Structure formats: structure tokens, C-alpha cells
Amino acid sequence: MANHVIRTGLCVSDARLALESAMKKYQKDAAAYSPTFKWKNDAINTGEFSFVIKGTPILGHIVVVDQQIEIQIGKLPFLFSMFEGQAVKPVTEEVLRWVEAVKTARAKRGA
């Protein structure tokens, strides 16, 4: 299982907001890959995601903690393992766009 960390600089509630917004956008923009996301346990801020590449489902977990989001991708088929970074990159980029949007909104509110 591979781990990826996105440093957000946000508290948990703001990071969750950024993650939810990013995943909604990713689900729309990458519909061809059938992406899904759902919170598994609100109390400990964990979620599950999946997408499909060439008919193969890819599963993973997300944990939101103070200042960062941790992404864990489950075991990948050997042929896909070399593309793991490419699979995480668009999600990471989308999350970071929404992290900046949340930070900007907070700054405008003076929070």
C-alpha cells in the first residue's frame, strides 16, 4: 500500500471542505474513470475512494488530520504500479487548488 501526503496547512474542518470540493470536481471532470468518494468515519475523518482504469478498480483510503491529508492507495496490479504517481497527481492538484480557495476565503473573512 502506497502513502501520499498532501500538506494543507489547514485545520481538519477546512481540509475536509477542500477535499470534498476537490473530489466533487474530480468526479465531474474525470467521469470516464468512475471516481467515487465517501466518508467512512466522520469521528476520525477517514474516507474511501475508488476509480477504474482500463476496467480495473483502484481502491484507497483518505485520512484528514491537522495540517495534512493522507492518501493511501491499495495494492495495485503490477502493470499499474508504475503509474501510481500519475494516478495520485490529478487528485493532489485538485485538492491543492481547493486548499488555496479555502485559504483565500478565510483571509477575506478575516479568520
GROMACS .gro file of N, CA and C in nm:
model
  333
    1MET      N    1   0.085  -0.117   0.000
    1MET     CA    2   0.000   0.000   0.000
    1MET      C    3   0.090   0.124   0.000
    2ALA      N    4   0.065   0.217  -0.089
    2ALA     CA    5   0.146   0.337  -0.100
    2ALA      C    6   0.078   0.453  -0.029
    3ASN      N    7   0.157   0.536   0.035
    3ASN     CA    8   0.106   0.652   0.106
    3ASN      C    9   0.153   0.780   0.039
    4HIS      N   10   0.065   0.876   0.032
    4HIS     CA   11   0.097   1.007  -0.022
    4HIS      C   12   0.041   1.110   0.075
    5VAL      N   13   0.116   1.215   0.101
    5VAL     CA   14   0.073   1.318   0.195
    5VAL      C   15   0.060   1.450   0.121
    6ILE      N   16  -0.054   1.515   0.142
    6ILE     CA   17  -0.076   1.650   0.089
    6ILE      C   18  -0.073   1.744   0.208
    7ARG      N   19   0.025   1.829   0.213
    7ARG     CA   20   0.036   1.926   0.323
    7ARG      C   21  -0.058   2.043   0.292
    8THR      N   22  -0.155   2.064   0.381
    8THR     CA   23  -0.258   2.164   0.355
    8THR      C   24  -0.238   2.293   0.434
    9GLY      N   25  -0.184   2.282   0.553
    9GLY     CA   26  -0.175   2.399   0.639
    9GLY      C   27  -0.310   2.441   0.695
   10LEU      N   28  -0.409   2.353   0.682
   10LEU     CA   29  -0.546   2.383   0.726
   10LEU      C   30  -0.584   2.299   0.848
   11CYS      N   31  -0.678   2.352   0.926
   11CYS     CA   32  -0.737   2.271   1.032
   11CYS      C   33  -0.819   2.160   0.967
   12VAL      N   34  -0.858   2.062   1.044
   12VAL     CA   35  -0.928   1.945   0.991
   12VAL      C   36  -1.057   1.983   0.919
   13SER      N   37  -1.139   2.070   0.979
   13SER     CA   38  -1.268   2.103   0.916
   13SER      C   39  -1.248   2.174   0.782
   14ASP      N   40  -1.150   2.264   0.773
   14ASP     CA   41  -1.124   2.331   0.645
   14ASP      C   42  -1.063   2.235   0.543
   15ALA      N   43  -0.977   2.146   0.588
   15ALA     CA   44  -0.918   2.047   0.497
   15ALA      C   45  -1.026   1.954   0.442
   16ARG      N   46  -1.121   1.917   0.528
   16ARG     CA   47  -1.233   1.833   0.481
   16ARG      C   48  -1.314   1.906   0.374
   17LEU      N   49  -1.339   2.034   0.396
   17LEU     CA   50  -1.412   2.114   0.298
   17LEU      C   51  -1.337   2.117   0.165
   18ALA      N   52  -1.208   2.141   0.170
   18ALA     CA   53  -1.127   2.144   0.047
   18ALA      C   54  -1.129   2.007  -0.022
   19LEU      N   55  -1.116   1.900   0.056
   19LEU     CA   56  -1.117   1.765  -0.001
   19LEU      C   57  -1.251   1.733  -0.066
   20GLU      N   58  -1.360   1.764   0.003
   20GLU     CA   59  -1.493   1.736  -0.053
   20GLU      C   60  -1.515   1.813  -0.183
   21SER      N   61  -1.475   1.938  -0.185
   21SER     CA   62  -1.491   2.020  -0.306
   21SER      C   63  -1.406   1.964  -0.420
   22ALA      N   64  -1.283   1.925  -0.388
   22ALA     CA   65  -1.195   1.870  -0.490
   22ALA      C   66  -1.249   1.739  -0.546
   23MET      N   67  -1.299   1.654  -0.459
   23MET     CA   68  -1.349   1.524  -0.505
   23MET      C   69  -1.475   1.541  -0.591
   24LYS      N   70  -1.561   1.636  -0.557
   24LYS     CA   71  -1.679   1.662  -0.640
   24LYS      C   72  -1.636   1.708  -0.779
   25LYS      N   73  -1.539   1.796  -0.785
   25LYS     CA   74  -1.490   1.844  -0.914
   25LYS      C   75  -1.423   1.731  -0.991
   26TYR      N   76  -1.343   1.651  -0.923
   26TYR     CA   77  -1.275   1.539  -0.988
   26TYR      C   78  -1.376   1.438  -1.041
   27GLN      N   79  -1.481   1.413  -0.965
   27GLN     CA   80  -1.584   1.318  -1.011
   27GLN      C   81  -1.649   1.368  -1.139
   28LYS      N   82  -1.665   1.498  -1.150
   28LYS     CA   83  -1.726   1.556  -1.270
   28LYS      C   84  -1.626   1.555  -1.387
   29ASP      N   85  -1.504   1.602  -1.361
   29ASP     CA   86  -1.405   1.616  -1.468
   29ASP      C   87  -1.348   1.483  -1.516
   30ALA      N   88  -1.344   1.383  -1.429
   30ALA     CA   89  -1.285   1.254  -1.464
   30ALA      C   90  -1.390   1.144  -1.464
   31ALA      N   91  -1.508   1.178  -1.508
   31ALA     CA   92  -1.620   1.083  -1.505
   31ALA      C   93  -1.588   0.953  -1.579
   32ALA      N   94  -1.502   0.959  -1.678
   32ALA     CA   95  -1.467   0.839  -1.754
   32ALA      C   96  -1.399   0.733  -1.667
   33TYR      N   97  -1.344   0.775  -1.553
   33TYR     CA   98  -1.275   0.682  -1.463
   33TYR      C   99  -1.364   0.639  -1.345
   34SER      N  100  -1.490   0.679  -1.349
   34SER     CA  101  -1.589   0.641  -1.246
   34SER      C  102  -1.540   0.666  -1.103
   35PRO      N  103  -1.487   0.786  -1.076
   35PRO     CA  104  -1.436   0.810  -0.940
   35PRO      C  105  -1.550   0.820  -0.838
   36THR      N  106  -1.524   0.767  -0.719
   36THR     CA  107  -1.619   0.778  -0.608
   36THR      C  108  -1.543   0.822  -0.484
   37PHE      N  109  -1.616   0.883  -0.393
   37PHE     CA  110  -1.559   0.920  -0.263
   37PHE      C  111  -1.672   0.923  -0.162
   38LYS      N  112  -1.645   0.869  -0.044
   38LYS     CA  113  -1.743   0.879   0.065
   38LYS      C  114  -1.668   0.878   0.197
   39TRP      N  115  -1.724   0.948   0.293
   39TRP     CA  116  -1.668   0.945   0.427
   39TRP      C  117  -1.703   0.812   0.490
   40LYS      N  118  -1.607   0.746   0.547
   40LYS     CA  119  -1.626   0.617   0.612
   40LYS      C  120  -1.653   0.635   0.761
   41ASN      N  121  -1.581   0.728   0.824
   41ASN     CA  122  -1.594   0.751   0.967
   41ASN      C  123  -1.572   0.899   0.996
   42ASP      N  124  -1.680   0.970   1.021
   42ASP     CA  125  -1.669   1.114   1.046
   42ASP      C  126  -1.591   1.145   1.173
   43ALA      N  127  -1.601   1.059   1.272
   43ALA     CA  128  -1.536   1.085   1.400
   43ALA      C  129  -1.384   1.091   1.387
   44ILE      N  130  -1.328   1.010   1.298
   44ILE     CA  131  -1.182   1.011   1.281
   44ILE      C  132  -1.142   1.058   1.142
   45ASN      N  133  -1.235   1.120   1.070
   45ASN     CA  134  -1.207   1.186   0.943
   45ASN      C  135  -1.142   1.095   0.840
   46THR      N  136  -1.200   0.978   0.821
   46THR     CA  137  -1.148   0.885   0.721
   46THR      C  138  -1.251   0.865   0.609
   47GLY      N  139  -1.201   0.849   0.490
   47GLY     CA  140  -1.287   0.826   0.375
   47GLY      C  141  -1.230   0.720   0.284
   48GLU      N  142  -1.312   0.679   0.189
   48GLU     CA  143  -1.270   0.580   0.090
   48GLU      C  144  -1.294   0.638  -0.050
   49PHE      N  145  -1.207   0.602  -0.141
   49PHE     CA  146  -1.226   0.645  -0.280
   49PHE      C  147  -1.196   0.528  -0.371
   50SER      N  148  -1.245   0.542  -0.493
   50SER     CA  149  -1.216   0.442  -0.595
   50SER      C  150  -1.224   0.508  -0.731
   51PHE      N  151  -1.160   0.446  -0.826
   51PHE     CA  152  -1.173   0.483  -0.967
   51PHE      C  153  -1.137   0.360  -1.048
   52VAL      N  154  -1.169   0.363  -1.176
   52VAL     CA  155  -1.147   0.247  -1.262
   52VAL      C  156  -1.055   0.288  -1.377
   53ILE      N  157  -0.951   0.210  -1.396
   53ILE     CA  158  -0.859   0.232  -1.508
   53ILE      C  159  -0.855   0.103  -1.590
   54LYS      N  160  -0.891   0.116  -1.716
   54LYS     CA  161  -0.892   0.001  -1.808
   54LYS      C  162  -0.964  -0.120  -1.748
   55GLY      N  163  -1.078  -0.091  -1.686
   55GLY     CA  164  -1.161  -0.196  -1.630
   55GLY      C  165  -1.116  -0.249  -1.494
   56THR      N  166  -1.007  -0.195  -1.441
   56THR     CA  167  -0.955  -0.240  -1.313
   56THR      C  168  -0.988  -0.139  -1.203
   57PRO      N  169  -1.062  -0.180  -1.100
   57PRO     CA  170  -1.092  -0.086  -0.991
   57PRO      C  171  -0.968  -0.062  -0.905
   58ILE      N  172  -0.947   0.063  -0.871
   58ILE     CA  173  -0.838   0.104  -0.782
   58ILE      C  174  -0.905   0.162  -0.657
   59LEU      N  175  -0.870   0.109  -0.542
   59LEU     CA  176  -0.932   0.150  -0.416
   59LEU      C  177  -0.829   0.218  -0.327
   60GLY      N  178  -0.879   0.305  -0.240
   60GLY     CA  179  -0.788   0.370  -0.147
   60GLY      C  180  -0.861   0.432  -0.030
   61HIS      N  181  -0.782   0.482   0.063
   61HIS     CA  182  -0.834   0.547   0.184
   61HIS      C  183  -0.775   0.686   0.195
   62ILE      N  184  -0.852   0.774   0.258
   62ILE     CA  185  -0.806   0.909   0.284
   62ILE      C  186  -0.827   0.937   0.432
   63VAL      N  187  -0.726   0.997   0.494
   63VAL     CA  188  -0.735   1.038   0.633
   63VAL      C  189  -0.702   1.186   0.639
   64VAL      N  190  -0.791   1.263   0.701
   64VAL     CA  191  -0.767   1.406   0.718
   64VAL      C  192  -0.725   1.430   0.861
   65VAL      N  193  -0.607   1.488   0.878
   65VAL     CA  194  -0.556   1.525   1.009
   65VAL      C  195  -0.517   1.672   1.003
   66ASP      N  196  -0.487   1.728   1.118
   66ASP     CA  197  -0.449   1.868   1.122
   66ASP      C  198  -0.329   1.895   1.032
   67GLN      N  199  -0.343   1.986   0.942
   67GLN     CA  200  -0.237   2.032   0.852
   67GLN      C  201  -0.208   1.943   0.732
   68GLN      N  202  -0.274   1.827   0.720
   68GLN     CA  203  -0.246   1.744   0.603
   68GLN      C  204  -0.357   1.643   0.575
   69ILE      N  205  -0.353   1.593   0.452
   69ILE     CA  206  -0.441   1.487   0.406
   69ILE      C  207  -0.353   1.372   0.363
   70GLU      N  208  -0.382   1.254   0.414
   70GLU     CA  209  -0.304   1.136   0.381
   70GLU      C  210  -0.385   1.047   0.287
   71ILE      N  211  -0.325   1.011   0.176
   71ILE     CA  212  -0.389   0.926   0.076
   71ILE      C  213  -0.316   0.792   0.073
   72GLN      N  214  -0.390   0.686   0.086
   72GLN     CA  215  -0.333   0.551   0.080
   72GLN      C  216  -0.402   0.476  -0.033
   73ILE      N  217  -0.323   0.435  -0.130
   73ILE     CA  218  -0.377   0.357  -0.241
   73ILE      C  219  -0.353   0.211  -0.211
   74GLY      N  220  -0.458   0.132  -0.227
   74GLY     CA  221  -0.447  -0.012  -0.204
   74GLY      C  222  -0.351  -0.077  -0.303
   75LYS      N  223  -0.336  -0.205  -0.289
   75LYS     CA  224  -0.246  -0.280  -0.377
   75LYS      C  225  -0.289  -0.265  -0.522
   76LEU      N  226  -0.194  -0.226  -0.603
   76LEU     CA  227  -0.219  -0.209  -0.746
   76LEU      C  228  -0.172  -0.332  -0.822
   77PRO      N  229  -0.244  -0.365  -0.930
   77PRO     CA  230  -0.192  -0.470  -1.017
   77PRO      C  231  -0.054  -0.429  -1.069
   78PHE      N  232   0.033  -0.525  -1.088
   78PHE     CA  233   0.171  -0.497  -1.129
   78PHE      C  234   0.179  -0.401  -1.247
   79LEU      N  235   0.096  -0.422  -1.347
   79LEU     CA  236   0.102  -0.337  -1.467
   79LEU      C  237   0.069  -0.191  -1.437
   80PHE      N  238  -0.006  -0.166  -1.329
   80PHE     CA  239  -0.044  -0.028  -1.295
   80PHE      C  240   0.050   0.035  -1.193
   81SER      N  241   0.131  -0.045  -1.127
   81SER     CA  242   0.214   0.007  -1.019
   81SER      C  243   0.309   0.117  -1.065
   82MET      N  244   0.357   0.109  -1.187
   82MET     CA  245   0.448   0.213  -1.235
   82MET      C  246   0.376   0.345  -1.263
   83PHE      N  247   0.244   0.344  -1.267
   83PHE     CA  248   0.168   0.465  -1.295
   83PHE      C  249   0.102   0.524  -1.171
   84GLU      N  250   0.141   0.474  -1.053
   84GLU     CA  251   0.077   0.518  -0.930
   84GLU      C  252   0.085   0.670  -0.912
   85GLY      N  253   0.201   0.726  -0.935
   85GLY     CA  254   0.217   0.871  -0.921
   85GLY      C  255   0.124   0.947  -1.012
   86GLN      N  256   0.104   0.896  -1.134
   86GLN     CA  257   0.013   0.961  -1.227
   86GLN      C  258  -0.130   0.950  -1.181
   87ALA      N  259  -0.164   0.845  -1.108
   87ALA     CA  260  -0.300   0.828  -1.058
   87ALA      C  261  -0.329   0.927  -0.945
   88VAL      N  262  -0.230   0.955  -0.863
   88VAL     CA  263  -0.250   1.043  -0.748
   88VAL      C  264  -0.235   1.190  -0.787
   89LYS      N  265  -0.156   1.217  -0.888
   89LYS     CA  266  -0.125   1.355  -0.925
   89LYS      C  267  -0.248   1.442  -0.951
   90PRO      N  268  -0.346   1.401  -1.033
   90PRO     CA  269  -0.460   1.490  -1.058
   90PRO      C  270  -0.543   1.515  -0.932
   91VAL      N  271  -0.555   1.415  -0.846
   91VAL     CA  272  -0.630   1.435  -0.721
   91VAL      C  273  -0.555   1.533  -0.632
   92THR      N  274  -0.425   1.514  -0.621
   92THR     CA  275  -0.343   1.604  -0.539
   92THR      C  276  -0.354   1.748  -0.589
   93GLU      N  277  -0.343   1.766  -0.721
   93GLU     CA  278  -0.350   1.900  -0.778
   93GLU      C  279  -0.486   1.964  -0.752
   94GLU      N  280  -0.593   1.887  -0.765
   94GLU     CA  281  -0.726   1.940  -0.741
   94GLU      C  282  -0.745   1.975  -0.594
   95VAL      N  283  -0.698   1.889  -0.505
   95VAL     CA  284  -0.707   1.919  -0.362
   95VAL      C  285  -0.632   2.047  -0.330
   96LEU      N  286  -0.512   2.063  -0.384
   96LEU     CA  287  -0.433   2.184  -0.356
   96LEU      C  288  -0.499   2.310  -0.410
   97ARG      N  289  -0.568   2.300  -0.523
   97ARG     CA  290  -0.643   2.416  -0.574
   97ARG      C  291  -0.751   2.458  -0.474
   98TRP      N  292  -0.821   2.357  -0.420
   98TRP     CA  293  -0.927   2.387  -0.324
   98TRP      C  294  -0.871   2.428  -0.188
   99VAL      N  295  -0.756   2.379  -0.151
   99VAL     CA  296  -0.691   2.426  -0.028
   99VAL      C  297  -0.665   2.576  -0.040
  100GLU      N  298  -0.612   2.617  -0.153
  100GLU     CA  299  -0.585   2.760  -0.174
  100GLU      C  300  -0.715   2.841  -0.175
  101ALA      N  301  -0.821   2.786  -0.234
  101ALA     CA  302  -0.951   2.855  -0.235
  101ALA      C  303  -1.003   2.873  -0.092
  102VAL      N  304  -0.990   2.771  -0.009
  102VAL     CA  305  -1.035   2.781   0.130
  102VAL      C  306  -0.950   2.884   0.204
  103LYS      N  307  -0.820   2.882   0.183
  103LYS     CA  308  -0.733   2.979   0.249
  103LYS      C  309  -0.768   3.122   0.207
  104THR      N  310  -0.794   3.142   0.079
  104THR     CA  311  -0.831   3.274   0.029
  104THR      C  312  -0.963   3.320   0.090
  105ALA      N  313  -1.061   3.231   0.095
  105ALA     CA  314  -1.191   3.266   0.155
  105ALA      C  315  -1.175   3.302   0.302
  106ARG      N  316  -1.093   3.228   0.374
  106ARG     CA  317  -1.071   3.256   0.516
  106ARG      C  318  -1.003   3.392   0.532
  107ALA      N  319  -0.908   3.423   0.447
  107ALA     CA  320  -0.838   3.552   0.455
  107ALA      C  321  -0.933   3.667   0.429
  108LYS      N  322  -1.024   3.649   0.333
  108LYS     CA  323  -1.121   3.755   0.303
  108LYS      C  324  -1.218   3.776   0.418
  109ARG      N  325  -1.249   3.666   0.490
  109ARG     CA  326  -1.339   3.677   0.606
  109ARG      C  327  -1.265   3.732   0.728
  110GLY      N  328  -1.133   3.732   0.719
  110GLY     CA  329  -1.054   3.779   0.831
  110GLY      C  330  -1.039   3.676   0.941
  111ALA      N  331  -1.057   3.548   0.905
  111ALA     CA  332  -1.046   3.440   1.004
  111ALA      C  333  -0.905   3.392   1.018
   0.00000   0.00000   0.00000
